[in-house]
Short mmCIF file of C-alpha atoms in Angstrom, two decimals:
data_model
loop_
_atom_site.label_atom_id
_atom_site.label_comp_id
_atom_site.label_asym_id
_atom_site.label_seq_id
_atom_site.Cartn_x
_atom_site.Cartn_y
_atom_site.Cartn_z
CA UNK A 122 119.73 10.43 50.03
CA UNK A 123 117.93 9.31 46.85
CA UNK A 124 114.76 11.06 48.00
CA UNK A 125 116.76 14.27 48.57
CA UNK A 126 118.20 14.03 45.02
CA UNK A 127 114.71 13.65 43.52
CA UNK A 128 113.49 16.54 45.65
CA UNK A 129 116.29 18.84 44.46
CA UNK A 130 115.76 17.81 40.84
CA UNK A 131 112.08 18.60 41.07
CA UNK A 132 112.82 21.92 42.78
CA UNK A 133 115.17 22.98 39.98
CA UNK A 134 112.40 22.33 37.42
CA UNK A 135 109.88 24.29 39.49
CA UNK A 136 112.25 27.23 39.88
CA UNK A 137 112.94 27.39 36.15
CA UNK A 138 109.19 27.40 35.49
CA UNK A 139 108.73 30.19 38.05
CA UNK A 140 111.22 32.41 36.24
CA UNK A 141 108.84 32.65 33.29
CA UNK A 142 105.73 33.34 35.34
CA UNK A 143 104.58 36.95 35.78
CA UNK A 144 104.83 38.31 39.31
CA UNK A 145 101.04 38.28 39.55
CA UNK A 146 101.24 34.49 39.45
CA UNK A 147 102.69 34.61 42.95
CA UNK A 148 100.11 36.91 44.47
CA UNK A 149 97.28 39.26 43.56
CA UNK A 150 98.01 42.90 42.78
CA UNK A 151 95.65 44.04 45.54
CA UNK A 152 97.95 42.54 48.19
CA UNK A 153 100.94 44.24 46.60
CA UNK A 154 99.28 47.65 46.69
CA UNK A 155 98.21 47.09 50.31
CA UNK A 156 101.79 46.34 51.31
CA UNK A 157 103.06 49.44 49.57
CA UNK A 158 100.40 51.70 51.08
CA UNK A 159 101.06 50.38 54.59
CA UNK A 160 104.83 50.71 54.22
CA UNK A 161 107.28 47.85 54.04
CA UNK A 162 109.65 48.83 56.87
CA UNK A 163 108.85 48.02 60.47
CA UNK A 164 110.75 47.90 63.75
CA UNK A 165 110.93 45.33 66.56
CA UNK A 166 110.11 46.76 69.97
CA UNK A 167 111.73 44.59 72.65
CA UNK A 168 111.85 45.59 76.31
CA UNK A 169 114.51 43.40 77.97
CA UNK A 170 116.39 46.35 79.41
CA UNK A 171 116.91 47.89 82.82
CA UNK A 172 116.12 51.42 81.66
CA UNK A 173 114.01 51.01 78.52
CA UNK A 174 111.77 54.05 77.87
CA UNK A 175 108.05 53.71 78.51
CA UNK A 176 105.68 52.56 75.75
CA UNK A 177 104.46 56.14 75.39
CA UNK A 178 108.00 57.37 74.69
CA UNK A 179 108.61 54.47 72.31
CA UNK A 180 105.49 55.40 70.35
CA UNK A 181 106.72 59.00 70.03
CA UNK A 182 110.09 57.84 68.74
CA UNK A 183 108.51 55.48 66.22
CA UNK A 184 106.06 58.12 65.04
CA UNK A 185 108.90 60.61 64.59
CA UNK A 186 110.51 58.11 62.19
CA UNK A 187 107.26 57.64 60.27
CA UNK A 188 107.34 53.93 61.11
CA UNK A 189 103.99 52.30 60.31
CA UNK A 190 104.71 48.72 61.46
CA UNK A 191 105.90 47.48 64.86
CA UNK A 192 106.42 43.96 66.16
CA UNK A 193 106.45 43.05 69.85
CA UNK A 194 107.26 39.80 71.62
CA UNK A 195 104.29 39.41 73.94
CA UNK A 196 100.69 40.49 74.59
CA UNK A 197 101.30 43.32 77.07
CA UNK A 198 98.18 45.43 77.52
CA UNK A 199 100.08 48.61 78.39
CA UNK A 200 101.91 48.36 75.07
CA UNK A 201 98.80 47.56 73.04
CA UNK A 202 96.98 50.52 74.61
CA UNK A 203 99.90 52.88 73.96
CA UNK A 204 99.60 52.32 70.21
CA UNK A 205 95.93 53.34 70.08
CA UNK A 206 95.08 56.01 67.49
CA UNK A 207 98.63 56.12 66.16
CA UNK A 208 98.02 54.45 62.80
CA UNK A 209 100.91 52.10 63.54
CA UNK A 210 100.16 48.49 62.71
CA UNK A 211 101.05 46.20 65.61
CA UNK A 212 102.16 42.57 65.35
CA UNK A 213 101.69 40.67 68.62
CA UNK A 214 103.14 37.38 69.89
CA UNK A 215 101.85 34.54 72.04
CA UNK A 216 104.77 33.63 74.37
CA UNK A 217 106.24 30.16 73.83
CA UNK A 218 105.23 29.09 77.32
CA UNK A 219 101.53 29.58 76.47
CA UNK A 220 101.44 27.48 73.30
CA UNK A 221 100.57 24.20 75.03
CA UNK A 222 97.54 25.57 76.87
CA UNK A 223 96.36 27.38 73.74
CA UNK A 224 96.59 24.13 71.76
CA UNK A 225 94.72 22.00 74.29
CA UNK A 226 91.90 24.37 75.18
CA UNK A 227 89.97 26.33 72.52
CA UNK A 228 88.46 28.51 75.24
CA UNK A 229 91.95 29.84 75.99
CA UNK A 230 91.97 31.41 72.54
CA UNK A 231 88.64 33.12 73.21
CA UNK A 232 90.00 34.49 76.48
CA UNK A 233 93.07 35.85 74.69
CA UNK A 234 91.02 37.54 71.98
CA UNK A 235 88.59 39.07 74.48
CA UNK A 236 91.31 40.38 76.79
CA UNK A 237 94.01 41.53 74.38
CA UNK A 238 92.19 42.23 71.11
CA UNK A 239 88.54 43.18 71.60
CA UNK A 240 89.36 45.70 74.34
CA UNK A 241 91.69 47.68 72.07
CA UNK A 242 90.94 46.91 68.43
CA UNK A 243 90.37 48.83 66.17
CA UNK A 244 91.68 51.89 68.03
CA UNK A 245 94.95 49.98 68.15
CA UNK A 246 95.62 48.67 64.68
CA UNK A 247 96.60 44.98 64.98
CA UNK A 248 97.78 43.16 61.86
CA UNK A 249 98.89 39.74 63.07
CA UNK A 250 99.58 37.44 66.00
CA UNK A 251 102.57 35.11 65.99
CA UNK A 252 102.06 31.91 67.95
CA UNK A 253 105.49 31.58 69.54
CA UNK A 254 108.88 32.72 68.36
CA UNK A 255 111.34 30.33 66.69
CA UNK A 256 109.74 27.14 68.03
CA UNK A 257 109.34 25.15 64.79
CA UNK A 258 112.71 23.43 65.28
CA UNK A 259 111.94 22.42 68.87
CA UNK A 260 110.53 18.87 69.26
CA UNK A 261 108.43 19.79 72.29
CA UNK A 262 106.25 22.03 70.08
CA UNK A 263 105.87 19.65 67.13
CA UNK A 264 102.41 18.47 68.19
CA UNK A 265 101.05 21.68 69.70
CA UNK A 266 102.12 24.50 67.39
CA UNK A 267 99.57 24.03 64.62
CA UNK A 268 96.62 23.24 66.93
CA UNK A 269 97.39 26.44 68.85
CA UNK A 270 97.45 28.44 65.61
CA UNK A 271 94.15 26.89 64.48
CA UNK A 272 92.44 27.59 67.80
CA UNK A 273 93.50 31.24 67.69
CA UNK A 274 92.38 31.62 64.08
CA UNK A 275 89.06 29.94 64.89
CA UNK A 276 88.49 32.41 67.71
CA UNK A 277 89.27 35.38 65.49
CA UNK A 278 86.83 33.98 62.96
CA UNK A 279 84.17 33.73 65.65
CA UNK A 280 84.56 37.45 66.27
CA UNK A 281 84.81 38.15 62.50
CA UNK A 282 88.35 39.45 62.75
CA UNK A 283 90.16 36.73 60.79
CA UNK A 284 90.40 38.83 57.64
CA UNK A 285 91.92 41.79 59.50
CA UNK A 286 94.21 39.94 61.96
CA UNK A 287 96.28 37.04 60.66
CA UNK A 288 97.69 34.15 62.68
CA UNK A 289 101.16 32.79 61.96
CA UNK A 290 104.33 31.66 63.74
CA UNK A 291 107.85 33.04 63.50
CA UNK A 292 110.66 30.79 62.27
CA UNK A 293 114.43 31.11 62.44
CA UNK A 294 116.71 30.69 59.43
CA UNK A 295 117.72 27.36 60.97
CA UNK A 296 114.66 25.77 59.35
CA UNK A 297 116.77 25.60 56.18
CA UNK A 298 118.97 22.55 55.69
CA UNK A 299 120.54 24.05 52.55
CA UNK A 300 120.88 27.80 51.93
CA UNK A 301 123.30 28.05 49.01
CA UNK A 302 122.53 28.28 46.18
CA UNK A 303 118.90 29.37 46.58
CA UNK A 304 117.76 26.96 43.87
CA UNK A 305 118.82 24.02 46.06
CA UNK A 306 117.39 25.36 49.33
CA UNK A 307 115.25 22.90 51.27
CA UNK A 308 113.89 22.72 54.78
CA UNK A 309 115.35 20.51 57.49
CA UNK A 310 114.23 16.94 56.86
CA UNK A 311 113.26 16.48 60.53
CA UNK A 312 110.52 19.14 60.29
CA UNK A 313 109.81 19.53 56.57
CA UNK A 314 106.86 17.13 56.35
CA UNK A 315 105.80 16.84 59.98
CA UNK A 316 105.82 20.52 60.97
CA UNK A 317 106.40 22.92 58.09
CA UNK A 318 104.16 21.44 55.41
CA UNK A 319 101.07 21.50 57.68
CA UNK A 320 101.94 24.99 58.97
CA UNK A 321 102.54 26.41 55.47
CA UNK A 322 99.32 24.78 54.29
CA UNK A 323 97.48 26.60 57.09
CA UNK A 324 99.13 29.89 56.09
CA UNK A 325 98.15 29.41 52.45
CA UNK A 326 94.57 28.52 53.39
CA UNK A 327 94.14 31.52 55.69
CA UNK A 328 96.19 33.93 53.52
CA UNK A 329 98.57 34.53 56.42
CA UNK A 330 102.25 35.53 56.11
CA UNK A 331 105.26 33.22 56.34
CA UNK A 332 107.31 34.88 59.12
CA UNK A 333 111.08 34.36 59.29
CA UNK A 334 113.94 35.96 61.25
CA UNK A 335 117.12 36.26 59.21
CA UNK A 336 120.37 38.06 59.92
CA UNK A 337 123.02 38.55 57.22
CA UNK A 338 125.45 39.44 60.02
CA UNK A 339 125.08 35.98 61.58
CA UNK A 340 125.45 34.23 58.22
CA UNK A 341 128.51 36.37 57.48
CA UNK A 342 130.06 35.34 60.80
CA UNK A 343 129.17 31.69 60.25
CA UNK A 344 130.55 31.27 56.71
CA UNK A 345 134.22 32.31 56.39
CA UNK A 346 134.30 33.39 52.76
CA UNK A 347 131.30 35.65 52.47
CA UNK A 348 132.63 39.18 51.76
CA UNK A 349 131.28 41.73 54.21
CA UNK A 350 130.42 44.08 51.35
CA UNK A 351 128.01 41.40 50.12
CA UNK A 352 126.40 41.30 53.58
CA UNK A 353 126.23 45.12 53.78
CA UNK A 354 124.54 45.74 50.40
CA UNK A 355 127.87 47.00 49.05
CA UNK A 356 127.85 49.42 46.12
CA UNK A 357 130.66 47.64 44.28
CA UNK A 358 128.38 44.73 43.45
CA UNK A 359 130.29 43.72 40.33
CA UNK A 360 133.04 42.57 42.69
CA UNK A 361 130.68 40.88 45.14
CA UNK A 362 127.89 38.90 43.57
CA UNK A 363 126.66 35.35 43.39
CA UNK A 364 125.03 33.69 40.38
CA UNK A 365 122.80 30.71 41.02
CA UNK A 366 124.08 27.91 38.75
CA UNK A 367 120.55 26.55 38.14
CA UNK A 368 118.40 29.66 37.67
CA UNK A 369 121.24 31.94 36.44
CA UNK A 370 119.83 34.62 38.76
CA UNK A 371 122.48 36.99 40.09
CA UNK A 372 122.48 38.09 43.72
CA UNK A 373 124.22 41.32 44.68
CA UNK A 374 123.58 41.06 48.42
CA UNK A 375 123.19 38.39 51.09
CA UNK A 376 119.76 39.56 52.25
CA UNK A 377 118.10 38.80 48.90
CA UNK A 378 119.91 35.49 48.68
CA UNK A 379 118.61 34.35 52.07
CA UNK A 380 115.07 35.54 51.32
CA UNK A 381 115.03 33.62 48.05
CA UNK A 382 116.44 30.52 49.71
CA UNK A 383 113.38 30.58 51.96
CA UNK A 384 111.12 31.24 48.98
CA UNK A 385 112.67 28.33 47.10
CA UNK A 386 112.32 25.99 50.08
CA UNK A 387 108.60 26.87 50.27
CA UNK A 388 108.34 26.30 46.51
CA UNK A 389 109.85 22.84 46.97
CA UNK A 390 106.81 21.92 49.08
CA UNK A 391 104.43 23.37 46.52
CA UNK A 392 103.73 26.74 48.19
CA UNK A 393 104.23 29.47 45.57
CA UNK A 394 101.88 32.15 46.83
CA UNK A 395 102.99 32.80 50.41
CA UNK A 396 103.81 36.32 51.53
CA UNK A 397 107.25 36.06 53.14
CA UNK A 398 107.83 38.64 55.88
CA UNK A 399 111.28 39.21 57.37
CA UNK A 400 110.29 39.64 61.00
CA UNK A 401 113.80 40.34 62.30
CA UNK A 402 116.96 41.59 60.64
CA UNK A 403 119.65 44.04 61.65
CA UNK A 404 123.30 44.57 62.47
CA UNK A 405 124.90 44.94 65.92
CA UNK A 406 126.76 48.14 66.78
CA UNK A 407 129.11 46.38 69.19
CA UNK A 408 130.39 42.84 69.71
CA UNK A 409 133.00 40.71 71.38
CA UNK A 410 136.61 41.90 71.43
CA UNK A 411 138.11 41.43 67.97
CA UNK A 412 134.75 41.45 66.15
CA UNK A 413 135.43 44.29 63.74
CA UNK A 414 132.23 43.60 61.81
CA UNK A 415 130.02 44.52 64.78
CA UNK A 416 130.47 48.28 64.79
CA UNK A 417 128.45 51.46 64.91
CA UNK A 418 129.39 52.42 61.37
CA UNK A 419 128.52 49.01 59.97
CA UNK A 420 125.20 49.00 61.82
CA UNK A 421 124.35 52.38 60.33
CA UNK A 422 125.49 51.22 56.89
CA UNK A 423 123.39 48.07 56.99
CA UNK A 424 120.26 49.86 58.19
CA UNK A 425 120.64 52.65 55.65
CA UNK A 426 121.20 50.35 52.71
CA UNK A 427 118.55 47.87 53.84
CA UNK A 428 115.89 50.58 53.88
CA UNK A 429 117.03 51.91 50.52
CA UNK A 430 117.01 48.42 49.02
CA UNK A 431 113.70 47.20 50.46
CA UNK A 432 111.65 50.39 50.45
CA UNK A 433 113.19 52.39 47.61
CA UNK A 434 110.93 53.02 44.62
CA UNK A 435 110.38 51.31 42.33
CA UNK A 436 110.17 48.26 44.61
CA UNK A 437 112.94 45.85 43.63
CA UNK A 438 111.76 42.65 45.27
CA UNK A 439 114.23 39.77 44.96
CA UNK A 440 115.69 38.04 41.90
CA UNK A 441 113.25 35.14 42.30
CA UNK A 442 110.25 37.43 42.94
CA UNK A 443 111.10 40.75 41.25
CA UNK A 444 108.90 43.73 41.96
CA UNK A 445 107.24 42.06 44.93
CA UNK A 446 107.70 43.95 48.23
CA UNK A 447 109.34 42.20 51.19
CA UNK A 448 107.93 43.57 54.44
CA UNK A 449 110.93 43.83 56.76
CA UNK A 450 111.19 44.56 60.49
CA UNK A 451 114.47 46.01 61.75
CA UNK A 452 115.80 44.57 64.98
CA UNK A 453 115.53 46.51 67.18
CA UNK A 454 114.26 49.81 68.54
CA UNK A 455 116.43 49.86 71.69
CA UNK A 456 119.58 48.21 73.01
CA UNK A 457 118.50 45.68 75.65
CA UNK A 458 121.07 45.24 78.40
CA UNK A 459 119.24 42.38 80.13
CA UNK A 460 119.49 40.03 77.17
CA UNK A 461 121.64 36.98 77.83
CA UNK A 462 124.36 35.56 75.58
CA UNK A 463 127.29 37.09 73.74
CA UNK A 464 127.98 40.82 73.76
CA UNK A 465 126.28 41.46 70.41
CA UNK A 466 122.91 40.42 71.90
CA UNK A 467 122.77 43.70 73.81
CA UNK A 468 123.66 46.06 70.93
CA UNK A 469 121.11 45.74 68.11
CA UNK A 470 119.13 48.91 68.82
CA UNK A 471 118.55 51.92 66.61
CA UNK A 472 118.53 53.79 69.94
CA UNK A 473 120.52 53.37 73.11
CA UNK A 474 118.40 52.27 76.06
CA UNK A 475 118.10 55.89 77.24
CA UNK A 476 116.34 56.85 74.02
CA UNK A 477 119.31 58.54 72.33
CA UNK A 478 119.73 57.64 68.67
CA UNK A 479 123.00 55.94 67.73
CA UNK A 480 123.22 57.51 64.29
CA UNK A 481 121.18 59.62 61.90
CA UNK A 482 117.80 57.93 61.45
CA UNK A 483 116.62 60.10 58.58
CA UNK A 484 117.58 57.05 56.53
CA UNK A 485 114.32 55.41 57.59
CA UNK A 486 112.30 57.98 55.69
CA UNK A 487 114.74 58.89 52.92
CA UNK A 488 116.10 55.43 52.21
CA UNK A 489 119.53 56.80 51.28
CA UNK A 490 122.90 55.41 52.24
CA UNK A 491 124.94 57.85 54.30
CA UNK A 492 127.79 55.71 55.57
CA UNK A 493 130.94 53.94 54.46
CA UNK A 494 131.43 50.56 56.17
CA UNK A 495 134.49 49.81 58.29
CA UNK A 496 135.77 46.26 58.60
CA UNK A 497 138.72 43.93 58.45
CA UNK A 498 138.84 42.17 55.10
CA UNK A 499 138.40 38.39 55.13
CA UNK A 500 140.39 35.92 53.15
CA UNK A 501 139.27 35.48 49.56
CA UNK A 502 137.39 32.35 48.63
CA UNK A 503 134.12 30.84 47.46
CA UNK A 504 130.89 30.39 49.37
#
C-alpha cells in the first residue's frame, strides 16, 4: 500500500510537469503529420459470421467510405491479397494460439514473414502486426509474449522491413487498476513490472504503437453513475463533464478520459513518448432485453460523434495530449452472428452481415453528428 501511495504521488508530479511541456515533447512533428496524412479513423474487419461478405466485397465497402486503415484478427492470405493496390493500410494479428511457438523458435518468425508478408508487401500496405489480442492479463502468456514480439521484430529487421511494419500487442482496458481520475491511473500491480514495463520498453525502443481496446459503452454499463451523454460525446458538455482534481484538466467525454488514463498509466512507468492507438471502440446497435443504451440510434450517435471528435480539424487530441491525433479503429465492419457471449457481442457492425448499412455512413467522411441519442436516464450521482 505504501509503495502504491509513493507511486501515485510521483505520478501526480509527473503529470503536472507534463502539462507545461509542448506537445512536441511527447513525439516528433513528423510522426504527427504522418498520422494526419494517413487518416486517423480505421475499421476492424472481423469475420465470425455465417454470411459475412467476401474480402473483395469488404474492400469495396471500405473503399466507398474512404477508410484508409483496417485491422484484422489473423493472418489470412485471402484477406491480405484482397487489400493489394487499395492504398488501405492493414494491421495484422498473430493468433493467441501461435504465441508460444513464435516465442520458442525464431525460425517460426521467418516463416511467418516469408509466407504472409513478403508474398504480398508492398502491393498490400501493411502497417503493423499485433502479437496476440488481449493476452497481457493472462498468466500463461507472461513469459512468452515479449520473446514472441522480439522474434517477429528481429525477422522483420532481417528483411529490412522493421521501419515500415511495427510489432506490438493489443491490450484490453483491464490492464488498468485505477481509471478515475486519469491522474491516478496505474496498471494492474500483477503485470505492471513483470509484463507491461518490458513490453512498453520494447515499444519505445522500436518506435511501435501502444495498442489498446477501449469501449465507453462497457464502462458506462459497468459504472452506475456515468451519464450516457458523457459516454456519447454529448453536446451539452457543461452538464456532463469531469475535472481531474490533480491536473485540473476538464473532460467532456468518456473516450478522452479513458485514453488519458492509459496515457497517465504509461507515464507512471516513465514512458512519455508512446503513440497510443485505440484498436477497438464502438457501440452496439442491439443488446439484451431492457438494455436501452444498446440501440441503433445510440450506435449511430456514438460513431458520428467519435469521428467528428477524433478526425475533425483542427485535431483536438486529449486534454493530457492536446493537438496530438489518436488513431482509432471502429469496431466493427459487420455484425458477426457466430460470436459467443451476450447479445451485444453480435451487434457491433457498421453493416449488417448481408452488407447493408445500418445507418448513414457519410459521417465517416464528413465527421458530422446526424443523430439524437435515445436512452433511459440513469440516477444522478458521482463517478
